[in-house]
Amino acid sequence: MVLPFLTGATAAWLGVAGKRRACLWAWFITFVIFIAWCQYHMTDSLPISL
């Protein structure tokens, strides 16, 4: 889970630095990573024995 936080922090830093296009791309990449990891983790079954 470090990767989305790292790319999000990079996007925020780029935004503060005034690099708008790079910032938007970094946010888009963060969003894609988040969606991919949510899809991966939300579709697994939980092996819980009650």
Coordinates of C-alpha atoms in Angstrom, one line a residue:
M1 CA 0.0 0.0 0.0
V2 CA 3.0 2.3 -0.1
L3 CA 2.9 2.9 -3.8
P4 CA -0.4 4.9 -3.9
F5 CA 0.8 7.0 -1.0
L6 CA 4.1 7.6 -2.7
T7 CA 2.6 8.6 -6.0
G8 CA 0.0 10.8 -4.2
A9 CA 2.7 12.6 -2.3
T10 CA 4.6 13.1 -5.6
A11 CA 1.5 14.5 -7.2
A12 CA 1.0 16.9 -4.2
W13 CA 4.6 18.0 -4.4
L14 CA 4.3 18.6 -8.2
G15 CA 1.2 20.6 -7.6
V16 CA 3.0 22.8 -5.0
A17 CA 5.9 23.1 -7.4
G18 CA 3.6 24.5 -10.1
K19 CA 4.0 21.6 -12.5
R20 CA 0.3 21.2 -13.4
R21 CA 0.5 18.7 -16.2
A22 CA 2.9 16.4 -14.3
C23 CA 0.7 16.7 -11.2
L24 CA -2.4 15.6 -13.1
W25 CA -0.6 12.7 -14.6
A26 CA 0.6 11.6 -11.1
W27 CA -2.9 11.8 -9.7
F28 CA -4.2 9.8 -12.6
I29 CA -1.5 7.1 -12.1
T30 CA -2.4 7.1 -8.3
F31 CA -6.1 6.6 -9.2
V32 CA -5.3 3.7 -11.6
I33 CA -3.1 2.0 -9.0
F34 CA -5.8 2.4 -6.3
I35 CA -8.5 1.0 -8.6
A36 CA -6.3 -1.9 -9.6
W37 CA -5.4 -2.8 -6.0
C38 CA -9.0 -2.4 -4.8
Q39 CA -10.2 -4.8 -7.6
Y40 CA -7.5 -7.3 -6.6
H41 CA -8.2 -7.2 -2.9
M42 CA -12.0 -6.8 -3.0
T43 CA -12.5 -9.9 -5.2
D44 CA -10.5 -12.3 -3.0
S45 CA -12.5 -14.5 -0.6
L46 CA -11.6 -14.3 3.0
P47 CA -10.5 -17.6 4.5
I48 CA -12.2 -17.2 7.9
S49 CA -13.3 -20.3 9.9
L50 CA -16.0 -19.7 12.4

